[in-house]
Coordinates of C-alpha atoms in Angstrom, one line a residue:
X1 CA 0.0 0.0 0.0
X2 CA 2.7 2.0 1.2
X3 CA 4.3 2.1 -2.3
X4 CA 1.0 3.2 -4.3
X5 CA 0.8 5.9 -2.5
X6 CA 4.6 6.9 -2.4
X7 CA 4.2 6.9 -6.6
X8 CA 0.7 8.8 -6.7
X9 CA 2.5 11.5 -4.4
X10 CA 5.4 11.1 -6.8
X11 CA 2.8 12.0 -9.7
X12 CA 1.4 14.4 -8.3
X13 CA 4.7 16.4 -7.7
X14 CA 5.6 15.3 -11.4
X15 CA 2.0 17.4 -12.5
X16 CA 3.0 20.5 -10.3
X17 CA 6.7 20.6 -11.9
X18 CA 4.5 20.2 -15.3
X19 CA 2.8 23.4 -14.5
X20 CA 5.7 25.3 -13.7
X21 CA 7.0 24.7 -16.6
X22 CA 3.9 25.6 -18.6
X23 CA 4.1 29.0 -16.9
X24 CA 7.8 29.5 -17.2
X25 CA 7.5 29.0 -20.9
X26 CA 4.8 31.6 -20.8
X27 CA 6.5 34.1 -18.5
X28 CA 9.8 34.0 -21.7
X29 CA 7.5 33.9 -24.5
X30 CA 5.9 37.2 -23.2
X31 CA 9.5 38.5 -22.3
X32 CA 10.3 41.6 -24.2
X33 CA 13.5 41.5 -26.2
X34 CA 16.0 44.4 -25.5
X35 CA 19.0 45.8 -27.5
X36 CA 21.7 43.6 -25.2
X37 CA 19.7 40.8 -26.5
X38 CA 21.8 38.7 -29.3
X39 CA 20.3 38.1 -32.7
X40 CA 19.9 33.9 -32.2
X41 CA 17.7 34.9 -28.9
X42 CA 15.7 37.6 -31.0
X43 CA 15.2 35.1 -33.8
X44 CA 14.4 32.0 -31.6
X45 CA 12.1 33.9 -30.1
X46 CA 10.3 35.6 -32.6
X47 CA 9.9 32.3 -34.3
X48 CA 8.3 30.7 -31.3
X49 CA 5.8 33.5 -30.9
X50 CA 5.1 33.1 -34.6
X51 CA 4.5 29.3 -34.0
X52 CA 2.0 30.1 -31.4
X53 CA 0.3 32.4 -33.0
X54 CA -0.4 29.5 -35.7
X55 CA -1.8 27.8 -32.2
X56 CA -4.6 28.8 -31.0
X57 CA -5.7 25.3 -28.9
X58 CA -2.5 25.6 -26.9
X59 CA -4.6 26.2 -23.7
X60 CA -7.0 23.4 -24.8
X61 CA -3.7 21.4 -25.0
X62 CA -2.0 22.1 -21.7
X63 CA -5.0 21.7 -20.0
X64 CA -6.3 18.3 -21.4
X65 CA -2.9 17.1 -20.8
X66 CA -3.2 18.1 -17.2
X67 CA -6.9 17.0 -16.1
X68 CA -6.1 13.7 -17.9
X69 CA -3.2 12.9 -16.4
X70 CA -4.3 13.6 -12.9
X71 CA -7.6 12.1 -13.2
X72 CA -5.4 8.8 -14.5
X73 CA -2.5 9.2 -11.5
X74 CA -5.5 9.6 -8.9
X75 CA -7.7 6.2 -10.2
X76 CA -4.5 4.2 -10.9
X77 CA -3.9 5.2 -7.4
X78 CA -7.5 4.3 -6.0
X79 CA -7.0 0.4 -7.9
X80 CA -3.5 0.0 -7.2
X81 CA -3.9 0.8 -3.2
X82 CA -7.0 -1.5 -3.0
X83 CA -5.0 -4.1 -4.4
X84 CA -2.1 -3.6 -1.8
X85 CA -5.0 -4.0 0.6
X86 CA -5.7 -7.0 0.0
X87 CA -2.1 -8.5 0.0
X88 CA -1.7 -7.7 2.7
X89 CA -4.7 -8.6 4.1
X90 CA -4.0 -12.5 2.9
X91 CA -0.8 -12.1 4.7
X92 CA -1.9 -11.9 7.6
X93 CA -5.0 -14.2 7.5
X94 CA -3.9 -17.4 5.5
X95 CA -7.4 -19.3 5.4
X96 CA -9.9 -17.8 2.9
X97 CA -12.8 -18.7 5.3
X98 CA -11.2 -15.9 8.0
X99 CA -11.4 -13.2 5.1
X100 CA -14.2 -10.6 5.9
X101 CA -17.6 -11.7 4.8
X102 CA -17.2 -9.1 1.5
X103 CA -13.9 -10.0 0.4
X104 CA -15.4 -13.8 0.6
X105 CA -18.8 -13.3 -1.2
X106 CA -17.5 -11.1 -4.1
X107 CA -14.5 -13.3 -5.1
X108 CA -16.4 -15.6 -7.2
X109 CA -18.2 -13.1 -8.8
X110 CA -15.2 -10.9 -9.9
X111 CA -13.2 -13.3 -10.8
X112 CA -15.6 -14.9 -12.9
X113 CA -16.1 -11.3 -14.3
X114 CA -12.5 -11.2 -14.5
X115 CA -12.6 -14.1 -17.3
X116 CA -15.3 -12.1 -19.3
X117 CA -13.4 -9.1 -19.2
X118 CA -9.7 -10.8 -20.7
X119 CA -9.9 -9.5 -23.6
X120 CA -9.7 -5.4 -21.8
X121 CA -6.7 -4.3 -22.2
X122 CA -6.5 -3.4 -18.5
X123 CA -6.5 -7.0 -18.1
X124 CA -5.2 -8.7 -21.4
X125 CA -1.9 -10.1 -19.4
X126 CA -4.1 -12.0 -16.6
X127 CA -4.1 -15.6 -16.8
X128 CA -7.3 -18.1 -16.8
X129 CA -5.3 -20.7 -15.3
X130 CA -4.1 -18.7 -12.9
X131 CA -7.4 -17.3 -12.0
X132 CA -9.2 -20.7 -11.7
X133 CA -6.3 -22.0 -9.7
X134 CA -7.0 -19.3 -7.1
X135 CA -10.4 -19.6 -7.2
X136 CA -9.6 -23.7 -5.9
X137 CA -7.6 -22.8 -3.8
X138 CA -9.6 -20.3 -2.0
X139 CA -13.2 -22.2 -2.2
X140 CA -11.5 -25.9 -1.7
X141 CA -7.8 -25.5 -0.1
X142 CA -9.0 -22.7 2.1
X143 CA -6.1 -20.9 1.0
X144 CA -6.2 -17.1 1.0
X145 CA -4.8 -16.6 -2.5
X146 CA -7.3 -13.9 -4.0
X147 CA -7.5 -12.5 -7.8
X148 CA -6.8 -9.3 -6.2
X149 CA -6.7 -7.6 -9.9
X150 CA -10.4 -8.8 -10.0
X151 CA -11.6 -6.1 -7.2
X152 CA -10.8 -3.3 -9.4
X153 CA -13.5 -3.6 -12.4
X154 CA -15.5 -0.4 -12.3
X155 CA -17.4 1.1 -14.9
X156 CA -17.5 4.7 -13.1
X157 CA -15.6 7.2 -12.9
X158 CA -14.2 7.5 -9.4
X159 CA -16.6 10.4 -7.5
X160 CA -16.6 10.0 -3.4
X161 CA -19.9 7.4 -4.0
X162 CA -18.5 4.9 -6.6
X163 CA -15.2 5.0 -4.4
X164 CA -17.5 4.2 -1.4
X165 CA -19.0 1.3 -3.4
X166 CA -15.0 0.2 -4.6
X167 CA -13.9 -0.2 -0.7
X168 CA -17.4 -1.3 0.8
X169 CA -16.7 -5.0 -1.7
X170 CA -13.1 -5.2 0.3
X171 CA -15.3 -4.6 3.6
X172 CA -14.2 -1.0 4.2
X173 CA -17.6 0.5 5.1
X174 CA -18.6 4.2 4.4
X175 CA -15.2 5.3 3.2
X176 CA -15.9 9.1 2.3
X177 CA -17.5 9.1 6.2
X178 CA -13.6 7.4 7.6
X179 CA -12.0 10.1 5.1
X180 CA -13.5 13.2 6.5
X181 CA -12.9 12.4 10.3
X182 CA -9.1 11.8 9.7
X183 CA -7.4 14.0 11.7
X184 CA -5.2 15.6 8.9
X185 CA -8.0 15.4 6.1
X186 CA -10.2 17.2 9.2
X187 CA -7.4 20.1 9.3
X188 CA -7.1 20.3 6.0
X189 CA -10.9 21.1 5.6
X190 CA -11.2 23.7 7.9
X191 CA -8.3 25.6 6.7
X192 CA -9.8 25.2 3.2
X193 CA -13.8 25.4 3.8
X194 CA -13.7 27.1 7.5
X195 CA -12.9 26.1 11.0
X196 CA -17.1 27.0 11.4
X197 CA -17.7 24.2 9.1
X198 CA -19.7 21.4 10.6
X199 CA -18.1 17.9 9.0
X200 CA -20.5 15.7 11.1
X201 CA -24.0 17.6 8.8
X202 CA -21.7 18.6 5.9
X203 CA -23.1 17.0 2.5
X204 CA -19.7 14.7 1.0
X205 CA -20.8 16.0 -2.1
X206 CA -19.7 19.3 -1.0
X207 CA -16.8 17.9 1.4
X208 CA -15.6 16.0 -2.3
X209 CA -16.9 18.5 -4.6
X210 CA -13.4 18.4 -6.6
X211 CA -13.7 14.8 -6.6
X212 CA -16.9 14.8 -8.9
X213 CA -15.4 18.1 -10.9
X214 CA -12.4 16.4 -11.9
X215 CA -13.9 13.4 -13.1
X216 CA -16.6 15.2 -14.8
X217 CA -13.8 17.7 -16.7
X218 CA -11.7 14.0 -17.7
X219 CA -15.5 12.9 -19.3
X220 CA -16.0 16.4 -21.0
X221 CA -12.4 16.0 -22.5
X222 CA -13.1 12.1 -23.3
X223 CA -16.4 13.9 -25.6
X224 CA -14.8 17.1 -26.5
X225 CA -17.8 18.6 -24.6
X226 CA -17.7 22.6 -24.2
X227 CA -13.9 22.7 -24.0
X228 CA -13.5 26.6 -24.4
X229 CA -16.4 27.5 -21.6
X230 CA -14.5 24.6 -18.9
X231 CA -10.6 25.1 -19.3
X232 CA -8.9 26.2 -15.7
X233 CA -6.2 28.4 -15.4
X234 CA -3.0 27.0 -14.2
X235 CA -3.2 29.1 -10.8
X236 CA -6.3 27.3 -9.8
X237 CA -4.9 23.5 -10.2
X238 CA -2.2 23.5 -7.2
X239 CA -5.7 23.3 -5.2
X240 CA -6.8 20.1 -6.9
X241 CA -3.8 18.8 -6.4
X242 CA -3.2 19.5 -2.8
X243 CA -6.4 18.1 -2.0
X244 CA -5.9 14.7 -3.8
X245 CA -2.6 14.6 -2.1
X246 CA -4.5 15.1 1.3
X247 CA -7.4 12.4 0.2
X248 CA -4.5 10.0 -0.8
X249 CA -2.5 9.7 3.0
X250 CA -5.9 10.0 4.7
X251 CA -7.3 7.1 3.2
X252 CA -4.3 5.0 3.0
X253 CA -4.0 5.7 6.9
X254 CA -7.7 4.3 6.9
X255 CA -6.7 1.2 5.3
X256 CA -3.6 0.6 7.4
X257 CA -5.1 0.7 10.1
X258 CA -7.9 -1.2 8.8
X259 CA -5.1 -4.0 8.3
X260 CA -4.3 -3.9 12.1
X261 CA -6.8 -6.1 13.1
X262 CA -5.7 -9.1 11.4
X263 CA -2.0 -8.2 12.2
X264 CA -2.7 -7.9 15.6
X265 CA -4.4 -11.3 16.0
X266 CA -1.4 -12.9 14.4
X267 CA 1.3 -11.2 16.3
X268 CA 0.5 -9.3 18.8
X269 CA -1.0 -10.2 22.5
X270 CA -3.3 -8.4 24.8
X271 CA -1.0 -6.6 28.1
X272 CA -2.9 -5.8 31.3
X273 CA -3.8 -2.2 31.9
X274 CA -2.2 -0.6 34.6
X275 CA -2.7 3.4 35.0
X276 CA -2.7 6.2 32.2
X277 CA -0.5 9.5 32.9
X278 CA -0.6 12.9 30.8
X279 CA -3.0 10.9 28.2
X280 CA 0.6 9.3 26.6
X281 CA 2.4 7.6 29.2
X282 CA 1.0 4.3 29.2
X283 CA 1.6 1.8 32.3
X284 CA 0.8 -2.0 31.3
X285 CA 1.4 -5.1 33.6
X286 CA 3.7 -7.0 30.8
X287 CA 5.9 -10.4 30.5
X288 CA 7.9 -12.4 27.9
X289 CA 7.9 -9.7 25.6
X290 CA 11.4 -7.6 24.1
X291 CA 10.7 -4.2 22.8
X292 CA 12.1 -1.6 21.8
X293 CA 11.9 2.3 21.7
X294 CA 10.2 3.1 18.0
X295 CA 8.1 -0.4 18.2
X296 CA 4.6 -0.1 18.0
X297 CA 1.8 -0.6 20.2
X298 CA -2.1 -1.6 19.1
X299 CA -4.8 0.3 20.6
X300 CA -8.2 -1.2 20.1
X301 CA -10.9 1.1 21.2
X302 CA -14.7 1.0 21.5
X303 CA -17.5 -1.5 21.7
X304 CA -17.4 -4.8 21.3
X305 CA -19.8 -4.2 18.0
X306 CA -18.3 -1.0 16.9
X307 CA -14.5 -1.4 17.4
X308 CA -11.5 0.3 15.3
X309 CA -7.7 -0.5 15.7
X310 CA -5.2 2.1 15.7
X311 CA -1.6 1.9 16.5
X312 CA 0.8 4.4 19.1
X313 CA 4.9 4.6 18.4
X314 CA 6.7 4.3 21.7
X315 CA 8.8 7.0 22.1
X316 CA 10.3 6.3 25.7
X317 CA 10.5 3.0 28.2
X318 CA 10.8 2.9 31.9
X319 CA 11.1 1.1 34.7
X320 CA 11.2 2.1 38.2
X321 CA 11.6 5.6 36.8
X322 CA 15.1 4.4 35.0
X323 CA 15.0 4.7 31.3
X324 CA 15.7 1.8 28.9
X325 CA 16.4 1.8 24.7
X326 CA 15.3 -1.8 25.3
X327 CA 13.6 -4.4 27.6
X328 CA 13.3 -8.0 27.6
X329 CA 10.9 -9.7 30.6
X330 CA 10.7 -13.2 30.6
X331 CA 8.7 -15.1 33.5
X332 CA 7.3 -12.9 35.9
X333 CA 5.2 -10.1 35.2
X334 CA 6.7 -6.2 35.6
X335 CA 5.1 -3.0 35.4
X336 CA 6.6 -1.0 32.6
X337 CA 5.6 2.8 31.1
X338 CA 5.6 3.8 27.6
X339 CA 5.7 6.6 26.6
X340 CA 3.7 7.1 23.4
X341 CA 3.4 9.6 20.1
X342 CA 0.0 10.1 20.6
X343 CA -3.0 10.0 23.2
X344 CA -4.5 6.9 24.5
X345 CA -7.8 6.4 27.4
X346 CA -8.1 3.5 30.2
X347 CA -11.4 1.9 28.3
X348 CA -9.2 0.7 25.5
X349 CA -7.2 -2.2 24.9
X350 CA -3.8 -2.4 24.3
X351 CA -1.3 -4.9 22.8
X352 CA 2.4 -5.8 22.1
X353 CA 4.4 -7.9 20.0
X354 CA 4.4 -11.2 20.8
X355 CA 8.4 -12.6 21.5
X356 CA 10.1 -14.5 18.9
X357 CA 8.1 -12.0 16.4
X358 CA 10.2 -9.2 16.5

């Protein structure tokens, strides 16, 4: 997951150097030659000014080139991510009957639409073979060995609803509602909409209004549909991009932590609760564990039918008020603090790596 988002963020700094250099070239083309000036810069220019006088679709140009090429970055991104999902969501649960119910019930179905769809391009390299040997040894071997490629057939463009629909088949629930209530996305909508803005009665279609605009400006260019009443200037794209960028770490931060569930009840164990200090320094009754400053804790918080997994970084260890880089407690239990990177409450329920797994 990690690496589809590190290459959309790449892309998107790609598209803002793009722009730069769209209005660099501008800013010379409209420089005024003066008498210093040599004759080869003179003539170069005057014959590049000529050239776009012959061009009157430039803008049309640069901006297709732009809203095409984000649009395709962002829903690459979208597929490629949902994909890394579900990796690693087979690695840590190896039986196919342990998947979530979703994942379970619509990998027949899209694989078998996977065979119909072969001759897509998008899918032209996929192997039948291969995707009937998965399917056995999912349904019969109980094997976790999806065809992960299969969960990203969509024949919509990617708006906040039909990327609802895309995570709800992997079992990720009301994704646009996860999005908005990340910390940083939360931030990053007030400075943009208002700290007076309410999120909780706040429409998604306004909250991801430049979702449903980009996609509809990549169908308008897909048509040629009103091109010369639709094209953005330059100055107004950095926005689109900066909130794409936001969208993309707030919902891969949704799907790690999504993934900690599964991690956790394959290598972590549940430590007894001792006392909470300053809402960070964390005091659990622990044994036959080593850990180390910069490992990670799980936090599972809420009810037993409305639960979410998140993880805290341990930033300091102590025991008996003496500092340690490293601990390891075997046999009898020890009271130990941690001190952590973010805020944690006494109705959770916290858990470290089991030994031997770290």
């Amino acid at each position: 997951m990690k690496a589809a988002l590190d290459r959309f963020l790449s892309e998107l700094e790609q598209l803002e150097k793009y722009i730069q250099y769209i209005d660099s070239v501008g800013s010379i083309i409209r420089y005024t030659p003066v008498e210093a000036d040599s004759v080869a810069i003179n003539d170069r220019l005057n014959a590049t000014k000529a050239i776009l006088g012959d061009l009157p679709l430039r803008k049309v140009f640069e901006y297709n080139s732009i809203v095409v090429s984000m649009y395709g970055f962002f829903e690459k991104f979208i597929e490629t991510v949902l994909v890394g999902y579900l990796d690693q969501l087979c690695g840590f649960v190896p039986n196919f009957s342990n998947l979530p119910s979703p994942v379970k019930e619509n990998h027949s179905i899209l694989s078998a639409q996977l065979i119909q769809n072969l001759k897509v391009p998008k899918y032209e390299n996929e192997n039948i073979s291969l995707i009937a040997t998965k399917l056995h040894n999912c349904l019969v071997n109980d094997k976790s060995e999806l065809n992960t490629i299969a969960f990203t057939d969509h024949t919509s463009n990617f708006r906040i609803s039909s990327i609802t629909e895309f995570f709800s088949r992997i079992g990720i629930k009301s994704i646009g509602s996860k999005i908005k209530l990340n910390e940083n996305f939360h931030a990053f909508l007030n400075e943009r909409l208002g700290s007076d803005l309410n999120i909780h009665i706040t429409e998604e279609k306004i909250i991801f209004n430049l979702l449903s605009d980009l996609a509809q400006r990549r169908n308008d260019i897909s048509h040629g549909t009103g091109l010369e009443n639709t094209i953005l200037n330059n100055s107004i794209f950095p926005e689109y991009i900066e909130f794409l960028r936001q969208f993309s770490n707030a919902l891969f931060e949704i799907l790690r932590d999504a993934t900690l569930e599964y991690e956790c009840g394959r290598d972590f164990a549940a430590s007894s609760y001792v006392a909470i200090f300053d809402h960070n320094i964390l005091c659990l009754e622990v044994k036959d564990i080593n850990i180390s400053v910069g490992d990670r804790i799980i936090v599972r918080s809420g009810s037993a039918s409305n639960y979410i997994f998140f993880e805290r970084i341990i930033e300091e260890i102590q025991i008996n008020n003496v500092s340690h880089a490293n601990i390891a407690i075997q046999g009898e239990s020890t009271r130990v603090g941690f001190k952590l990177n973010g805020r944690v409450k006494k109705n959770q329920s916290f858990y470290l790596k089991r030994t031997g797994d770290l």
